[in-house]
């Protein structure tokens, strides 16, 4: 089997899809507006950075996800359709979609691997026609979201892939994400989507075989 793993945010689309969706859905919600103000405070930014670096805790993602508490799954399913068609498609990165299509035509098993919410990744996977996806899962109780994250895979994407136990002879990785460095170490070849924000990191941590694709954010 030949496999191509593709990241989502800032790789296929110029978007942090989790937070862009939350803004799309909650932009007039009072709790959301207050959280946005909190997120902008310097002391909060420092605290969030420390928690993430030392304990792999993304406080911002945890707090914002709580906005989903009590919302019916069907409501989110309906809104993700609007988010994709009205927002995400306008931020498509053509270069990476072309590369993905090349590997699809070559018969590679395509995996969309992202730490974004599962309902977002599921929608994109369906629209672009990949074989499977792996994403951050949200907790549900019946037909409602609880506002809790069941499993955030941001720091464990490579482990989630390894745990699938797939027998492959070639692995291609397409990503911009610095947390995917362990995935690139498994890859036969990597396409690294670089911009001003991540260029220094990837120049310092070049994969074994790679191609840099520079795009404007």
XYZ file of N, CA and C in Angstrom:
651
model
N 0.835 -1.205 0.000
C 0.000 0.000 0.000
C 0.871 1.257 0.000
N 0.460 2.237 -0.791
C 1.098 3.546 -0.785
C 0.127 4.544 -0.165
N 0.621 5.330 0.782
C -0.243 6.217 1.554
C 0.217 7.667 1.425
N -0.751 8.567 1.339
C -0.480 10.003 1.410
C -1.301 10.587 2.551
N -0.619 11.191 3.515
C -1.281 11.847 4.645
C -1.304 13.350 4.386
N -2.472 13.948 4.537
C -2.617 15.375 4.261
C -3.178 16.089 5.489
N -2.525 17.171 5.870
C -3.003 18.043 6.937
C -4.126 18.919 6.372
N -4.894 19.537 7.249
C -6.026 20.353 6.805
C -5.754 21.853 6.914
N -5.602 22.349 8.140
C -5.518 23.791 8.377
C -4.214 24.388 7.851
N -4.341 25.408 7.022
C -3.212 26.105 6.395
C -2.395 25.199 5.485
N -2.927 24.027 5.177
C -2.328 23.139 4.180
C -3.263 23.026 2.979
N -4.497 22.643 3.219
C -5.490 22.600 2.140
C -6.274 23.904 2.029
N -6.428 24.586 3.174
C -7.174 25.847 3.204
C -6.454 26.849 4.093
N -6.552 28.114 3.745
C -5.979 29.176 4.573
C -6.939 29.434 5.732
N -6.899 28.560 6.692
C -7.870 28.625 7.782
C -7.433 27.772 8.957
N -7.646 28.299 10.161
C -7.653 27.460 11.354
C -9.111 27.030 11.485
N -9.431 25.881 10.945
C -10.836 25.520 10.739
C -11.640 25.430 12.036
N -11.011 25.012 13.125
C -11.731 24.924 14.400
C -12.234 26.292 14.829
N -11.326 27.248 14.918
C -11.708 28.563 15.433
C -12.458 29.395 14.395
N -12.196 29.162 13.137
C -12.979 29.853 12.110
C -14.426 29.369 12.113
N -14.624 28.067 12.355
C -16.001 27.571 12.443
C -16.704 28.156 13.667
N -16.010 28.172 14.801
C -16.619 28.716 16.015
C -17.011 30.176 15.824
N -16.167 30.931 15.131
C -16.503 32.332 14.857
C -17.693 32.417 13.903
N -17.707 31.560 12.913
C -18.794 31.518 11.934
C -20.135 31.249 12.626
N -20.115 30.374 13.616
C -21.350 29.938 14.281
C -21.741 30.836 15.461
N -20.734 31.320 16.208
C -21.015 32.011 17.472
C -20.704 33.506 17.459
N -20.421 34.093 16.328
C -19.882 35.456 16.299
C -20.733 36.494 17.031
N -22.023 36.248 17.193
C -22.883 37.194 17.900
C -23.256 36.709 19.304
N -22.651 35.603 19.728
C -22.923 35.033 21.047
C -22.124 35.782 22.117
N -22.772 36.184 23.217
C -22.111 36.980 24.256
C -20.947 36.240 24.907
N -21.124 34.953 25.186
C -20.037 34.165 25.788
C -18.847 34.083 24.847
N -19.123 33.924 23.576
C -18.045 33.860 22.589
C -17.284 35.181 22.548
N -18.000 36.280 22.549
C -17.370 37.605 22.506
C -16.480 37.818 23.730
N -16.950 37.379 24.910
C -16.151 37.512 26.136
C -14.889 36.651 26.072
N -15.023 35.437 25.535
C -13.862 34.555 25.403
C -12.842 35.130 24.432
N -13.308 35.776 23.387
C -12.402 36.414 22.426
C -11.596 37.520 23.104
N -12.255 38.267 23.975
C -11.558 39.333 24.700
C -10.535 38.742 25.663
N -10.918 37.661 26.354
C -10.005 36.979 27.273
C -8.790 36.454 26.526
N -9.031 35.871 25.375
C -7.959 35.298 24.561
C -6.930 36.346 24.157
N -7.355 37.596 24.050
C -6.458 38.667 23.623
C -5.590 39.249 24.719
N -5.876 38.891 25.982
C -5.102 39.433 27.102
C -3.704 38.818 27.150
N -2.702 39.639 27.428
C -1.310 39.175 27.450
C -1.099 38.096 28.507
N -1.645 38.303 29.714
C -1.468 37.315 30.784
C -2.085 35.970 30.398
N -3.224 36.028 29.727
C -3.864 34.784 29.283
C -2.997 34.079 28.249
N -2.452 34.836 27.322
C -1.600 34.246 26.282
C -0.394 33.543 26.898
N 0.185 34.166 27.922
C 1.343 33.572 28.605
C 0.942 32.273 29.293
N -0.198 32.310 30.012
C -0.684 31.119 30.715
C -0.960 29.984 29.738
N -1.639 30.292 28.645
C -1.975 29.266 27.656
C -0.714 28.657 27.050
N 0.278 29.484 26.804
C 1.536 29.007 26.220
C 2.264 28.073 27.173
N 2.270 28.429 28.464
C 2.926 27.597 29.476
C 2.226 26.246 29.607
N 0.899 26.277 29.696
C 0.125 25.035 29.832
C 0.326 24.115 28.633
N 0.393 24.719 27.448
C 0.559 23.917 26.236
C 1.956 23.314 26.166
N 2.947 24.115 26.517
C 4.331 23.653 26.418
C 4.657 22.592 27.458
N 4.188 22.784 28.688
C 4.542 21.875 29.780
C 3.612 20.665 29.890
N 2.330 20.868 29.608
C 1.353 19.802 29.863
C 0.528 19.400 28.633
N 0.852 19.968 27.474
C 0.092 19.690 26.245
C -1.393 20.015 26.396
N -1.684 21.035 27.197
C -3.067 21.453 27.427
C -3.345 22.724 26.625
N -4.294 22.634 25.698
C -4.691 23.797 24.902
C -5.910 24.428 25.569
N -5.638 25.361 26.495
C -6.704 25.972 27.282
C -7.718 26.692 26.394
N -7.234 27.355 25.373
C -8.127 28.090 24.476
C -9.120 27.153 23.796
N -8.622 26.046 23.301
C -9.497 25.086 22.620
C -10.512 24.492 23.596
N -10.071 24.223 24.820
C -10.964 23.661 25.837
C -12.096 24.632 26.159
N -11.738 25.902 26.399
C -12.734 26.904 26.783
C -13.722 27.183 25.652
N -13.215 27.321 24.446
C -14.093 27.630 23.319
C -14.988 26.445 22.956
N -14.488 25.236 23.152
C -15.298 24.049 22.854
C -16.520 23.974 23.764
N -16.412 24.527 24.966
C -17.535 24.512 25.904
C -18.746 25.276 25.366
N -18.512 26.135 24.375
C -19.629 26.839 23.745
C -20.602 25.875 23.063
N -20.117 24.692 22.718
C -20.944 23.708 22.012
C -21.877 22.934 22.941
N -21.745 23.129 24.253
C -22.554 22.374 25.209
C -24.046 22.589 24.962
N -24.769 21.476 24.823
C -26.217 21.530 24.669
C -26.713 21.774 23.258
N -25.793 21.944 22.323
C -26.205 22.194 20.939
C -26.482 20.864 20.229
N -27.624 20.732 19.584
C -27.948 19.485 18.882
C -26.946 19.175 17.769
N -26.616 17.913 17.646
C -25.690 17.477 16.595
C -26.222 17.874 15.221
N -27.534 17.762 15.029
C -28.119 18.081 13.718
C -27.928 19.556 13.361
N -27.922 20.442 14.364
C -27.696 21.866 14.097
C -26.296 22.110 13.550
N -25.318 21.432 14.175
C -23.933 21.572 13.729
C -23.760 20.960 12.344
N -24.408 19.827 12.108
C -24.330 19.183 10.795
C -24.865 20.101 9.695
N -25.916 20.841 10.016
C -26.479 21.777 9.041
C -25.553 22.972 8.837
N -24.978 23.455 9.931
C -24.141 24.653 9.841
C -22.802 24.379 9.175
N -22.284 23.165 9.311
C -21.003 22.845 8.683
C -21.134 22.894 7.160
N -22.328 22.624 6.651
C -22.568 22.742 5.208
C -22.381 24.188 4.764
N -22.931 25.121 5.535
C -22.796 26.545 5.220
C -21.354 27.009 5.375
N -20.709 26.546 6.439
C -19.317 26.925 6.689
C -18.430 26.495 5.534
N -18.636 25.285 5.058
C -17.796 24.782 3.969
C -18.037 25.563 2.677
N -19.287 25.735 2.308
C -19.604 26.355 1.013
C -19.388 27.865 0.999
N -19.690 28.534 2.120
C -19.620 29.995 2.145
C -18.279 30.540 2.637
N -17.548 29.735 3.397
C -16.292 30.225 3.980
C -15.075 29.460 3.484
N -15.072 28.149 3.698
C -13.848 27.372 3.493
C -13.434 27.287 2.024
N -14.395 27.095 1.144
C -14.048 26.948 -0.277
C -13.380 28.199 -0.840
N -13.646 29.339 -0.229
C -13.039 30.592 -0.692
C -11.588 30.733 -0.229
N -11.155 29.824 0.637
C -9.792 29.875 1.174
C -8.960 28.663 0.751
N -9.386 28.057 -0.307
C -8.710 26.877 -0.848
C -7.298 27.216 -1.325
N -6.328 26.360 -0.978
C -4.953 26.507 -1.452
C -4.788 25.581 -2.652
N -4.768 26.163 -3.819
C -4.787 25.389 -5.058
C -3.589 24.456 -5.193
N -2.396 24.935 -4.780
C -1.183 24.138 -4.955
C -1.281 22.777 -4.272
N -1.768 22.764 -3.046
C -1.818 21.501 -2.305
C -2.957 20.600 -2.779
N -4.041 21.193 -3.227
C -5.125 20.386 -3.792
C -4.659 19.679 -5.061
N -3.845 20.360 -5.851
C -3.314 19.739 -7.070
C -2.412 18.558 -6.728
N -1.559 18.739 -5.710
C -0.670 17.650 -5.283
C -1.491 16.470 -4.771
N -2.505 16.760 -3.959
C -3.367 15.700 -3.429
C -4.035 14.922 -4.563
N -4.499 15.635 -5.564
C -5.161 14.978 -6.699
C -4.203 14.097 -7.493
N -2.948 14.520 -7.594
C -1.943 13.706 -8.289
C -1.794 12.351 -7.604
N -1.713 12.377 -6.263
C -1.545 11.120 -5.528
C -2.821 10.285 -5.529
N -3.970 10.932 -5.578
C -5.228 10.188 -5.724
C -5.255 9.449 -7.053
N -4.828 10.136 -8.109
C -4.821 9.526 -9.442
C -3.806 8.390 -9.540
N -2.755 8.456 -8.724
C -1.744 7.399 -8.713
C -2.187 6.190 -7.886
N -3.341 6.314 -7.248
C -3.880 5.192 -6.485
C -3.436 5.119 -5.041
N -2.886 6.208 -4.511
C -2.477 6.229 -3.109
C -3.710 6.203 -2.200
N -3.541 5.607 -1.037
C -4.576 5.628 0.002
C -4.439 6.974 0.715
N -5.441 7.829 0.588
C -5.348 9.195 1.103
C -5.993 9.292 2.482
N -5.217 9.797 3.448
C -5.716 10.007 4.809
C -5.666 11.494 5.135
N -6.802 12.070 5.482
C -6.852 13.446 5.964
C -6.659 13.395 7.477
N -5.554 13.941 7.952
C -5.178 13.827 9.366
C -5.078 15.222 9.966
N -5.986 15.539 10.882
C -6.071 16.896 11.413
C -6.556 16.892 12.854
N -6.063 17.863 13.634
C -6.513 18.013 15.019
C -7.763 18.879 15.115
N -8.319 19.255 13.982
C -9.566 20.008 13.982
C -10.720 19.105 14.426
N -11.865 19.720 14.717
C -13.039 18.959 15.148
C -13.421 17.898 14.113
N -13.889 16.765 14.601
C -14.216 15.649 13.708
C -15.288 15.991 12.679
N -16.285 16.798 13.066
C -17.354 17.089 12.101
C -16.854 17.986 10.959
N -15.821 18.786 11.226
C -15.232 19.614 10.171
C -14.411 18.745 9.223
N -13.564 17.899 9.805
C -12.681 17.044 9.003
C -13.499 16.049 8.182
N -14.572 15.535 8.785
C -15.468 14.619 8.065
C -16.055 15.288 6.823
N -16.495 16.527 6.986
C -17.091 17.258 5.861
C -16.077 17.460 4.739
N -14.865 17.909 5.089
C -13.835 18.142 4.070
C -13.447 16.829 3.395
N -13.288 15.779 4.199
C -12.927 14.462 3.654
C -13.951 14.001 2.620
N -15.208 14.221 2.926
C -16.293 13.838 2.012
C -16.244 14.658 0.725
N -15.997 15.955 0.861
C -16.024 16.845 -0.299
C -14.849 16.616 -1.242
N -13.660 16.356 -0.696
C -12.485 16.210 -1.568
C -12.211 14.751 -1.934
N -12.974 13.834 -1.343
C -12.911 12.437 -1.749
C -11.683 11.675 -1.301
N -11.372 11.743 0.000
C -10.253 10.954 0.521
C -10.764 9.606 1.029
N -9.828 8.696 1.297
C -10.219 7.349 1.727
C -10.674 7.294 3.178
N -10.011 8.069 4.033
C -10.388 8.087 5.451
C -9.846 9.343 6.113
N -10.298 9.580 7.349
C -9.798 10.743 8.081
C -9.585 10.381 9.547
N -8.706 11.144 10.183
C -8.447 11.024 11.612
C -8.500 12.439 12.173
N -9.255 12.646 13.264
C -9.466 14.002 13.762
C -9.675 14.011 15.273
N -9.680 15.209 15.839
C -10.034 15.396 17.244
C -11.516 15.076 17.426
N -11.821 14.232 18.389
C -13.212 13.816 18.593
C -13.855 14.586 19.745
N -15.117 14.917 19.570
C -15.885 15.632 20.587
C -16.853 14.684 21.278
N -17.098 14.965 22.536
C -18.005 14.126 23.323
C -19.456 14.484 23.011
N -20.268 13.450 22.882
C -21.702 13.631 22.668
C -22.479 12.884 23.742
N -23.633 13.397 24.068
C -24.557 12.689 24.947
C -25.890 12.640 24.217
N -26.209 11.456 23.702
C -27.394 11.351 22.862
C -27.190 12.127 21.580
N -28.102 13.030 21.300
C -28.037 13.835 20.073
C -27.530 15.245 20.335
N -26.785 15.412 21.444
C -26.285 16.738 21.792
C -24.788 16.696 22.092
N -24.111 17.801 21.810
C -22.712 17.936 22.210
C -22.642 18.346 23.675
N -21.633 17.825 24.380
C -21.486 18.136 25.806
C -20.589 19.345 26.043
N -19.876 19.777 25.018
C -18.932 20.878 25.188
C -17.568 20.414 25.660
N -17.356 19.101 25.657
C -16.074 18.533 26.086
C -15.362 17.865 24.912
N -14.039 17.921 24.962
C -13.221 17.244 23.962
C -12.968 15.814 24.426
N -13.329 14.857 23.614
C -13.106 13.449 23.947
C -11.635 13.085 23.788
N -11.043 13.492 22.675
C -9.614 13.256 22.441
C -9.074 14.291 21.462
N -8.114 15.084 21.931
C -7.436 16.055 21.070
C -6.147 15.412 20.568
N -5.997 15.321 19.259
C -4.861 14.579 18.705
C -3.734 15.483 18.206
N -3.745 16.763 18.596
C -2.752 17.701 18.068
C -1.321 17.208 18.229
N -0.992 16.703 19.419
C 0.374 16.260 19.679
C 0.563 14.761 19.444
N -0.478 14.073 19.020
C -0.375 12.608 18.890
C -0.772 12.102 17.504
N -0.758 12.978 16.523
C -1.199 12.570 15.181
C -0.377 11.412 14.627
N 0.932 11.480 14.828
C 1.777 10.396 14.304
C 1.478 9.071 15.004
N 1.163 9.139 16.312
C 0.826 7.923 17.054
C -0.510 7.346 16.578
N -1.464 8.225 16.294
C -2.766 7.754 15.800
C -2.597 7.029 14.468
N -1.690 7.535 13.644
C -1.431 6.870 12.365
C -0.743 5.526 12.581
N 0.280 5.505 13.423
C 1.012 4.263 13.695
C 0.083 3.203 14.277
N -0.808 3.628 15.187
C -1.721 2.691 15.849
C -2.678 1.994 14.879
N -2.856 2.557 13.699
C -3.731 1.913 12.715
C -3.098 0.640 12.168
N -1.776 0.535 12.316
C -1.082 -0.685 11.906
C -1.130 -0.969 10.420
N -1.148 0.068 9.620
C -1.220 -0.114 8.169
C 0.118 -0.598 7.613
N 0.041 -1.546 6.720
C 1.246 -2.087 6.081
C 1.484 -1.324 4.778
N 2.451 -0.420 4.782
C 2.681 0.413 3.610
C 4.144 0.346 3.176
N 4.362 0.566 1.891
C 5.730 0.569 1.367
C 6.197 1.980 1.020
N 5.268 2.919 1.012
C 5.634 4.308 0.729
C 4.668 5.236 1.440
N 5.219 6.287 2.056
C 4.394 7.254 2.777
C 4.783 8.670 2.367
N 3.796 9.427 1.915
C 3.982 10.833 1.566
C 3.203 11.675 2.571
N 3.821 12.747 3.060
C 3.167 13.641 4.015
C 3.110 15.046 3.419
N 1.938 15.667 3.512
C 1.739 17.035 3.029
C 1.234 17.867 4.200
N 2.032 18.819 4.665
C 1.664 19.564 5.872
C 2.406 20.886 5.977
N 1.868 21.775 6.781
C 2.579 22.996 7.176
C 2.883 22.959 8.674
N 2.244 22.018 9.362
C 2.173 22.036 10.820
C 3.454 21.540 11.485
N 3.999 22.349 12.379
C 5.230 21.989 13.083
C 5.053 20.743 13.948
N 3.841 20.520 14.430
C 3.598 19.337 15.263
C 3.603 18.047 14.445
N 3.703 18.171 13.132
C 3.763 16.983 12.268
C 5.191 16.534 11.988
N 6.141 17.084 12.704
C 7.541 16.734 12.450
C 7.785 15.233 12.606
N 7.111 14.600 13.578
C 7.293 13.150 13.758
C 6.705 12.354 12.594
N 5.660 12.876 11.986
C 5.102 12.233 10.793
C 6.084 12.304 9.632
N 6.745 13.456 9.483
C 7.695 13.603 8.376
C 8.893 12.675 8.541
N 9.183 12.292 9.786
C 10.293 11.360 10.028
C 9.941 9.947 9.560
N 8.650 9.662 9.448
C 8.193 8.357 8.955
C 8.082 8.336 7.436
N 8.080 9.520 6.824
C 7.727 9.642 5.415
C 8.873 9.319 4.464
N 8.489 8.787 3.313
C 9.434 8.605 2.210
C 9.719 9.954 1.559
N 8.694 10.814 1.553
C 8.826 12.153 0.974
C 7.804 13.065 1.637
N 8.198 14.326 1.855
C 7.300 15.295 2.490
C 7.190 16.560 1.652
N 5.981 17.059 1.546
C 5.743 18.384 0.981
C 5.455 19.312 2.159
N 6.311 20.289 2.368
C 6.152 21.204 3.493
C 5.637 22.544 2.980
N 4.473 22.931 3.465
C 3.866 24.204 3.083
C 4.422 25.274 4.010
N 5.239 26.157 3.468
C 5.900 27.130 4.339
C 5.356 28.542 4.119
N 5.418 29.313 5.196
C 5.052 30.719 5.181
C 5.986 31.443 6.146
N 5.784 32.714 6.328
C 6.688 33.483 7.186
C 6.678 32.989 8.634
N 5.558 32.451 9.063
C 5.426 32.015 10.450
C 6.200 30.736 10.746
N 6.208 29.786 9.816
C 6.825 28.486 10.112
C 8.131 28.227 9.373
N 8.547 29.169 8.534
C 9.720 28.946 7.677
C 10.975 28.623 8.485
N 11.229 29.378 9.535
C 12.445 29.165 10.332
C 12.477 27.755 10.922
N 11.331 27.298 11.435
C 11.271 25.960 12.032
C 11.613 24.888 11.012
N 10.990 24.954 9.839
C 11.192 23.891 8.858
C 12.562 23.955 8.192
N 13.141 25.134 8.103
C 14.509 25.231 7.588
C 15.494 24.586 8.555
N 15.152 24.643 9.827
C 16.000 24.045 10.862
C 15.749 22.547 10.989
N 14.539 22.105 10.676
C 14.153 20.693 10.858
C 13.709 20.070 9.537
N 14.575 20.111 8.556
C 14.230 19.599 7.233
C 14.032 18.083 7.259
N 12.956 17.592 6.643
C 12.764 16.138 6.520
C 13.848 15.522 5.641
N 13.913 14.191 5.641
C 14.938 13.469 4.878
C 14.836 13.795 3.389
N 13.648 13.623 2.828
C 13.396 14.006 1.444
C 12.166 14.907 1.436
N 12.287 16.056 0.793
C 11.203 17.028 0.918
C 11.186 18.000 -0.254
N 10.081 18.714 -0.328
C 9.951 19.841 -1.237
C 9.224 20.932 -0.471
N 9.766 22.138 -0.495
C 9.112 23.268 0.140
C 8.164 23.934 -0.852
N 6.950 24.183 -0.400
C 5.971 24.906 -1.213
C 5.598 26.169 -0.450
N 5.980 27.302 -0.979
C 5.737 28.560 -0.271
C 4.418 29.164 -0.725
N 3.558 29.451 0.237
C 2.260 30.058 -0.066
C 2.065 31.278 0.821
N 1.243 32.185 0.363
C 0.916 33.372 1.138
C -0.261 33.062 2.050
N -0.157 33.463 3.307
C -1.239 33.196 4.262
C -2.396 34.164 4.034
